[in-house]
């Protein structure tokens, strides 16, 4: 069955430090993978997506993610975190052809300390 | 700048009242989703439309929830009668099948 796991419920980093948010998926076919960010009171905004090709994808706001098929992972990274990055981050897998088109992880809440 | 528009942004209603939430998907998108977000359950898919036809509403309590797309520019989610446990943020999202979904700002529903 399709699923997405974000093992870290909450992460705290210092401003300027590097960041890695973990995402593991379970999907029988080639996955389409996404990272979304949600600021308080807002909807989900797409950070980046992976459909095929280069396994290192660049997104908005300086984020990148690497698809590792052997590890069924799609971890999100940022070399230097800014205070404005504090938000909830969701990993998702696209499952077109089934009833539930997207499987979302439970989210990772990021706190950035000065 | 194309975006998904949801109205109202906030709604407070009394238990037993009917609630209607509206969504204007991005022009040209052929898929529309309704999600519910709560602290306990996270993001739950309630309904999914493709080309205005409901393809999956298995996540929706059928006795009180209904979702429709009367035309390509409007999707509605209705709760009748509403209950306190329906308090949540309801998101509409649209997209082209096989690509990412674009989310609206959500409707925060409080049922008292």
Short mmCIF file of N, CA and C in Angstrom, two decimals, chain A residues 4-81:
data_model
loop_
_atom_site.label_atom_id
_atom_site.label_comp_id
_atom_site.label_asym_id
_atom_site.label_seq_id
_atom_site.Cartn_x
_atom_site.Cartn_y
_atom_site.Cartn_z
N UNK A 4 3.51 7.48 3.05
CA UNK A 4 4.62 8.40 3.20
C UNK A 4 4.90 8.55 4.69
N UNK A 5 6.16 8.44 5.06
CA UNK A 5 6.55 8.56 6.46
C UNK A 5 7.51 9.71 6.64
N UNK A 6 7.17 10.59 7.54
CA UNK A 6 8.09 11.64 7.96
C UNK A 6 8.42 11.36 9.42
N UNK A 7 9.60 10.83 9.67
CA UNK A 7 9.91 10.31 11.01
C UNK A 7 10.00 11.39 12.09
N UNK A 8 10.32 12.61 11.67
CA UNK A 8 10.52 13.69 12.64
C UNK A 8 9.28 14.55 12.74
N UNK A 9 8.65 14.55 13.91
CA UNK A 9 7.45 15.36 14.10
C UNK A 9 7.82 16.82 14.22
N UNK A 10 8.94 17.06 14.92
CA UNK A 10 9.35 18.44 15.18
C UNK A 10 10.87 18.52 15.15
N UNK A 11 11.37 19.57 14.52
CA UNK A 11 12.81 19.82 14.46
C UNK A 11 13.07 21.27 14.81
N UNK A 12 14.13 21.48 15.60
CA UNK A 12 14.56 22.84 15.94
C UNK A 12 15.99 23.04 15.44
N UNK A 13 16.20 24.10 14.71
CA UNK A 13 17.54 24.42 14.22
C UNK A 13 17.82 25.89 14.49
N UNK A 14 19.09 26.22 14.54
CA UNK A 14 19.50 27.61 14.70
C UNK A 14 19.54 28.29 13.34
N UNK A 15 19.23 29.55 13.34
CA UNK A 15 19.30 30.30 12.09
C UNK A 15 20.72 30.25 11.54
N UNK A 16 20.80 29.97 10.25
CA UNK A 16 22.10 29.84 9.61
C UNK A 16 22.61 28.42 9.54
N UNK A 17 22.03 27.54 10.33
CA UNK A 17 22.45 26.13 10.31
C UNK A 17 21.83 25.43 9.11
N UNK A 18 22.38 24.27 8.80
CA UNK A 18 21.83 23.47 7.71
C UNK A 18 20.64 22.67 8.20
N UNK A 19 19.84 22.24 7.24
CA UNK A 19 18.59 21.54 7.57
C UNK A 19 18.43 20.33 6.68
N UNK A 20 17.97 19.22 7.26
CA UNK A 20 17.55 18.08 6.45
C UNK A 20 16.29 17.51 7.07
N UNK A 21 15.24 17.44 6.29
CA UNK A 21 13.98 16.83 6.72
C UNK A 21 13.82 15.51 5.98
N UNK A 22 13.50 14.47 6.74
CA UNK A 22 13.46 13.14 6.16
C UNK A 22 12.07 12.77 5.64
N UNK A 23 12.07 12.01 4.58
CA UNK A 23 10.83 11.51 4.00
C UNK A 23 11.10 10.14 3.40
N UNK A 24 10.32 9.16 3.79
CA UNK A 24 10.39 7.83 3.19
C UNK A 24 9.02 7.48 2.62
N UNK A 25 9.02 6.78 1.52
CA UNK A 25 7.74 6.47 0.89
C UNK A 25 7.67 4.99 0.59
N UNK A 26 6.45 4.55 0.40
CA UNK A 26 6.19 3.19 -0.04
C UNK A 26 5.23 3.28 -1.21
N UNK A 27 5.72 2.85 -2.37
CA UNK A 27 4.90 2.95 -3.59
C UNK A 27 5.38 1.93 -4.58
N UNK A 28 4.46 1.24 -5.22
CA UNK A 28 4.83 0.12 -6.08
C UNK A 28 5.43 0.50 -7.41
N UNK A 29 5.15 1.69 -7.88
CA UNK A 29 5.64 2.12 -9.19
C UNK A 29 6.63 3.27 -9.02
N UNK A 30 7.04 3.84 -10.11
CA UNK A 30 7.92 5.00 -10.05
C UNK A 30 7.16 6.15 -9.41
N UNK A 31 7.68 6.67 -8.33
CA UNK A 31 6.89 7.69 -7.61
C UNK A 31 7.07 9.08 -8.19
N UNK A 32 6.04 9.85 -8.07
CA UNK A 32 6.14 11.28 -8.27
C UNK A 32 6.12 11.88 -6.86
N UNK A 33 7.13 12.67 -6.54
CA UNK A 33 7.34 13.10 -5.16
C UNK A 33 7.29 14.60 -5.04
N UNK A 34 6.81 15.07 -3.92
CA UNK A 34 6.62 16.50 -3.70
C UNK A 34 7.00 16.86 -2.26
N UNK A 35 7.43 18.09 -2.10
CA UNK A 35 7.53 18.72 -0.79
C UNK A 35 6.70 20.01 -0.82
N UNK A 36 5.85 20.12 0.21
CA UNK A 36 5.05 21.32 0.38
C UNK A 36 5.42 21.97 1.71
N UNK A 37 5.21 23.28 1.80
CA UNK A 37 5.42 24.00 3.04
C UNK A 37 4.12 24.72 3.40
N UNK A 38 3.82 24.72 4.70
CA UNK A 38 2.61 25.39 5.17
C UNK A 38 2.97 26.34 6.30
N UNK A 39 2.80 27.62 6.08
CA UNK A 39 2.98 28.61 7.13
C UNK A 39 1.68 28.72 7.91
N UNK A 40 1.74 29.19 9.15
CA UNK A 40 0.53 29.27 9.99
C UNK A 40 -0.59 30.04 9.30
N UNK A 41 -1.77 29.42 9.28
CA UNK A 41 -2.94 30.07 8.71
C UNK A 41 -2.97 30.10 7.20
N UNK A 42 -2.04 29.38 6.58
CA UNK A 42 -1.97 29.41 5.12
C UNK A 42 -2.21 28.02 4.54
N UNK A 43 -2.37 27.99 3.25
CA UNK A 43 -2.47 26.72 2.56
C UNK A 43 -1.10 26.14 2.30
N UNK A 44 -1.06 25.01 1.63
CA UNK A 44 0.20 24.35 1.32
C UNK A 44 0.77 24.93 0.03
N UNK A 45 2.04 25.25 0.07
CA UNK A 45 2.73 25.79 -1.10
C UNK A 45 3.77 24.80 -1.57
N UNK A 46 3.81 24.56 -2.85
CA UNK A 46 4.76 23.60 -3.40
C UNK A 46 6.18 24.17 -3.33
N UNK A 47 7.09 23.40 -2.73
CA UNK A 47 8.50 23.77 -2.68
C UNK A 47 9.24 23.21 -3.89
N UNK A 48 9.02 21.93 -4.16
CA UNK A 48 9.68 21.28 -5.28
C UNK A 48 9.00 19.96 -5.58
N UNK A 49 9.37 19.40 -6.72
CA UNK A 49 8.77 18.14 -7.14
C UNK A 49 9.78 17.31 -7.90
N UNK A 50 9.60 16.01 -7.87
CA UNK A 50 10.43 15.09 -8.66
C UNK A 50 9.50 14.19 -9.46
N UNK A 51 9.72 14.20 -10.78
CA UNK A 51 8.97 13.30 -11.64
C UNK A 51 9.91 12.28 -12.28
N UNK A 52 11.03 12.74 -12.79
CA UNK A 52 12.00 11.85 -13.42
C UNK A 52 13.28 12.66 -13.65
N UNK A 53 14.30 11.98 -14.14
CA UNK A 53 15.54 12.68 -14.50
C UNK A 53 16.47 12.83 -13.33
N UNK A 54 17.13 13.97 -13.27
CA UNK A 54 18.11 14.24 -12.24
C UNK A 54 17.50 14.03 -10.86
N UNK A 55 18.19 13.23 -10.06
CA UNK A 55 17.61 12.88 -8.76
C UNK A 55 17.77 13.98 -7.72
N UNK A 56 18.55 14.99 -8.02
CA UNK A 56 18.68 16.14 -7.14
C UNK A 56 17.87 17.27 -7.76
N UNK A 57 16.83 17.68 -7.07
CA UNK A 57 15.95 18.71 -7.62
C UNK A 57 16.03 19.98 -6.78
N UNK A 58 15.99 21.07 -7.48
CA UNK A 58 16.03 22.38 -6.82
C UNK A 58 14.62 22.95 -6.73
N UNK A 59 14.37 23.64 -5.64
CA UNK A 59 13.06 24.24 -5.48
C UNK A 59 13.15 25.71 -5.14
N UNK A 60 12.05 26.22 -4.68
CA UNK A 60 12.02 27.63 -4.32
C UNK A 60 12.62 27.84 -2.93
N UNK A 61 12.93 29.08 -2.62
CA UNK A 61 13.42 29.48 -1.29
C UNK A 61 14.72 28.79 -0.92
N UNK A 62 15.50 28.34 -1.89
CA UNK A 62 16.80 27.74 -1.61
C UNK A 62 16.76 26.29 -1.18
N UNK A 63 15.62 25.64 -1.28
CA UNK A 63 15.51 24.23 -0.89
C UNK A 63 15.89 23.30 -2.04
N UNK A 64 16.35 22.12 -1.68
CA UNK A 64 16.61 21.07 -2.63
C UNK A 64 16.22 19.74 -2.01
N UNK A 65 16.03 18.75 -2.84
CA UNK A 65 15.70 17.41 -2.34
C UNK A 65 16.36 16.38 -3.24
N UNK A 66 16.70 15.26 -2.66
CA UNK A 66 17.35 14.20 -3.42
C UNK A 66 16.53 12.93 -3.36
N UNK A 67 16.22 12.39 -4.50
CA UNK A 67 15.49 11.13 -4.62
C UNK A 67 16.50 9.99 -4.60
N UNK A 68 16.32 9.08 -3.66
CA UNK A 68 17.16 7.89 -3.58
C UNK A 68 16.26 6.67 -3.65
N UNK A 69 16.24 6.07 -4.84
CA UNK A 69 15.34 4.93 -5.05
C UNK A 69 15.68 3.77 -4.14
N UNK A 70 16.97 3.53 -3.95
CA UNK A 70 17.39 2.37 -3.15
C UNK A 70 16.97 2.49 -1.70
N UNK A 71 16.81 3.72 -1.24
CA UNK A 71 16.41 3.95 0.15
C UNK A 71 14.95 4.38 0.26
N UNK A 72 14.26 4.47 -0.87
CA UNK A 72 12.87 4.94 -0.87
C UNK A 72 12.75 6.25 -0.08
N UNK A 73 13.67 7.16 -0.39
CA UNK A 73 13.68 8.41 0.38
C UNK A 73 13.67 9.61 -0.55
N UNK A 74 13.21 10.71 0.00
CA UNK A 74 13.18 11.98 -0.74
C UNK A 74 13.35 13.07 0.30
N UNK A 75 14.58 13.22 0.79
CA UNK A 75 14.86 14.14 1.88
C UNK A 75 15.03 15.57 1.39
N UNK A 76 14.53 16.48 2.17
CA UNK A 76 14.59 17.90 1.85
C UNK A 76 15.76 18.54 2.58
N UNK A 77 16.48 19.42 1.88
CA UNK A 77 17.66 20.04 2.50
C UNK A 77 17.69 21.52 2.21
N UNK A 78 18.37 22.22 3.11
CA UNK A 78 18.66 23.63 2.88
C UNK A 78 19.97 23.93 3.59
N UNK A 79 20.93 24.54 2.92
CA UNK A 79 22.26 24.73 3.52
C UNK A 79 22.27 25.73 4.67
N UNK A 80 21.41 26.73 4.62
CA UNK A 80 21.42 27.76 5.65
C UNK A 80 19.98 28.23 5.90
N UNK A 81 19.48 27.93 7.07
CA UNK A 81 18.07 28.19 7.37
C UNK A 81 17.88 29.65 7.81
#
